[in-house]
Amino acid sequence: MEREMCIYKELLKISKDKSLEDELNDIADYIYKEYGTKINFCKIFGNRWSYCAGNKNLIMPKYRIVLTEDLGLLAENVDEENWNEILQAIKKVIA
């Protein structure tokens, strides 16, 4: 829980006073630099997921996670140890 709060605070600093696209790009950059995990954020239109922000070099995403009704996350090479905390922090920041 303490680790989750640290991640959340870092993501809040990153996302302050920015457009949604810039905020998501900065979050994706932070996650890649800190944890080595490439992520994309996607707009969800029914069954179709369309790239919105994040790492454009994501080749083979292993994970497809719905964050909100209209926003999802694709990820590869996830660090299982920290992933739940990272995911919860991202959900709090974009809410």
CSV table of C-alpha atoms in Angstrom, one decimal:
chain,number,residue,atom,x,y,z
A,1,MET,CA,0.0,0.0,0.0
A,2,GLU,CA,2.8,2.4,0.9
A,3,ARG,CA,4.5,1.7,-2.5
A,4,GLU,CA,1.2,2.3,-4.3
A,5,MET,CA,1.0,5.7,-2.7
A,6,CYS,CA,4.5,6.6,-3.8
A,7,ILE,CA,3.7,5.6,-7.4
A,8,TYR,CA,0.4,7.6,-7.2
A,9,LYS,CA,2.2,10.7,-5.9
A,10,GLU,CA,4.8,10.5,-8.7
A,11,LEU,CA,2.0,10.1,-11.3
A,12,LEU,CA,0.1,13.0,-9.9
A,13,LYS,CA,3.2,15.2,-10.2
A,14,ILE,CA,3.7,14.1,-13.8
A,15,SER,CA,0.1,14.7,-14.9
A,16,LYS,CA,-0.5,18.1,-13.3
A,17,ASP,CA,-2.0,20.8,-15.6
A,18,LYS,CA,-1.7,18.9,-18.9
A,19,SER,CA,-4.0,17.7,-21.6
A,20,LEU,CA,-5.1,14.1,-21.4
A,21,GLU,CA,-2.9,13.0,-24.2
A,22,ASP,CA,0.2,14.7,-22.7
A,23,GLU,CA,-0.6,13.3,-19.3
A,24,LEU,CA,-1.0,9.7,-20.7
A,25,ASN,CA,2.3,10.0,-22.7
A,26,ASP,CA,4.1,11.2,-19.6
A,27,ILE,CA,2.7,8.4,-17.5
A,28,ALA,CA,3.8,5.9,-20.1
A,29,ASP,CA,7.3,7.4,-20.2
A,30,TYR,CA,7.5,7.2,-16.4
A,31,ILE,CA,6.4,3.6,-16.2
A,32,TYR,CA,8.9,2.6,-18.9
A,33,LYS,CA,11.8,4.5,-17.2
A,34,GLU,CA,11.0,3.2,-13.7
A,35,TYR,CA,9.8,-0.3,-14.4
A,36,GLY,CA,10.9,-1.2,-18.0
A,37,THR,CA,7.3,-1.8,-19.0
A,38,LYS,CA,6.1,-0.5,-22.4
A,39,ILE,CA,2.4,0.6,-22.3
A,40,ASN,CA,-0.1,2.2,-24.7
A,41,PHE,CA,-3.3,4.0,-23.7
A,42,CYS,CA,-6.2,3.4,-26.1
A,43,LYS,CA,-9.6,4.8,-26.7
A,44,ILE,CA,-12.2,2.1,-26.6
A,45,PHE,CA,-15.0,2.1,-29.2
A,46,GLY,CA,-17.0,-1.1,-28.5
A,47,ASN,CA,-14.7,-3.9,-29.5
A,48,ARG,CA,-12.2,-1.6,-31.2
A,49,TRP,CA,-9.2,-0.2,-29.4
A,50,SER,CA,-7.5,2.8,-31.0
A,51,TYR,CA,-4.1,4.1,-30.0
A,52,CYS,CA,-4.3,7.3,-28.0
A,53,ALA,CA,-0.9,7.8,-26.2
A,54,GLY,CA,2.1,5.9,-24.9
A,55,ASN,CA,4.9,3.9,-26.3
A,56,LYS,CA,4.6,3.7,-30.1
A,57,ASN,CA,7.0,0.8,-30.3
A,58,LEU,CA,4.8,-1.6,-28.4
A,59,ILE,CA,4.9,-4.7,-30.7
A,60,MET,CA,3.4,-7.6,-28.9
A,61,PRO,CA,1.2,-6.5,-26.0
A,62,LYS,CA,0.5,-9.3,-23.5
A,63,TYR,CA,-2.1,-7.5,-21.5
A,64,ARG,CA,-5.3,-5.7,-22.4
A,65,ILE,CA,-6.8,-3.9,-19.5
A,66,VAL,CA,-9.9,-1.7,-19.3
A,67,LEU,CA,-9.2,1.3,-17.2
A,68,THR,CA,-12.5,3.2,-17.7
A,69,GLU,CA,-15.5,2.8,-19.9
A,70,ASP,CA,-13.7,4.5,-22.8
A,71,LEU,CA,-10.0,4.1,-22.0
A,72,GLY,CA,-7.8,1.0,-22.0
A,73,LEU,CA,-4.2,0.1,-21.5
A,74,LEU,CA,-2.0,-2.4,-23.5
A,75,ALA,CA,1.2,-3.6,-21.9
A,76,GLU,CA,4.1,-6.0,-22.6
A,77,ASN,CA,6.8,-7.4,-20.3
A,78,VAL,CA,5.0,-6.6,-17.1
A,79,ASP,CA,6.8,-6.7,-13.8
A,80,GLU,CA,4.3,-8.9,-11.8
A,81,GLU,CA,5.7,-7.8,-8.5
A,82,ASN,CA,4.7,-4.1,-8.9
A,83,TRP,CA,2.0,-4.4,-11.6
A,84,ASN,CA,-1.1,-4.2,-9.3
A,85,GLU,CA,0.2,-1.1,-7.5
A,86,ILE,CA,1.1,0.6,-10.8
A,87,LEU,CA,-2.3,-0.2,-12.3
A,88,GLN,CA,-4.2,1.1,-9.2
A,89,ALA,CA,-2.1,4.3,-9.2
A,90,ILE,CA,-2.9,4.9,-12.9
A,91,LYS,CA,-6.6,4.3,-12.4
A,92,LYS,CA,-6.6,6.9,-9.5
A,93,VAL,CA,-4.8,9.5,-11.6
A,94,ILE,CA,-6.9,9.3,-14.7
A,95,ALA,CA,-10.2,9.0,-12.7
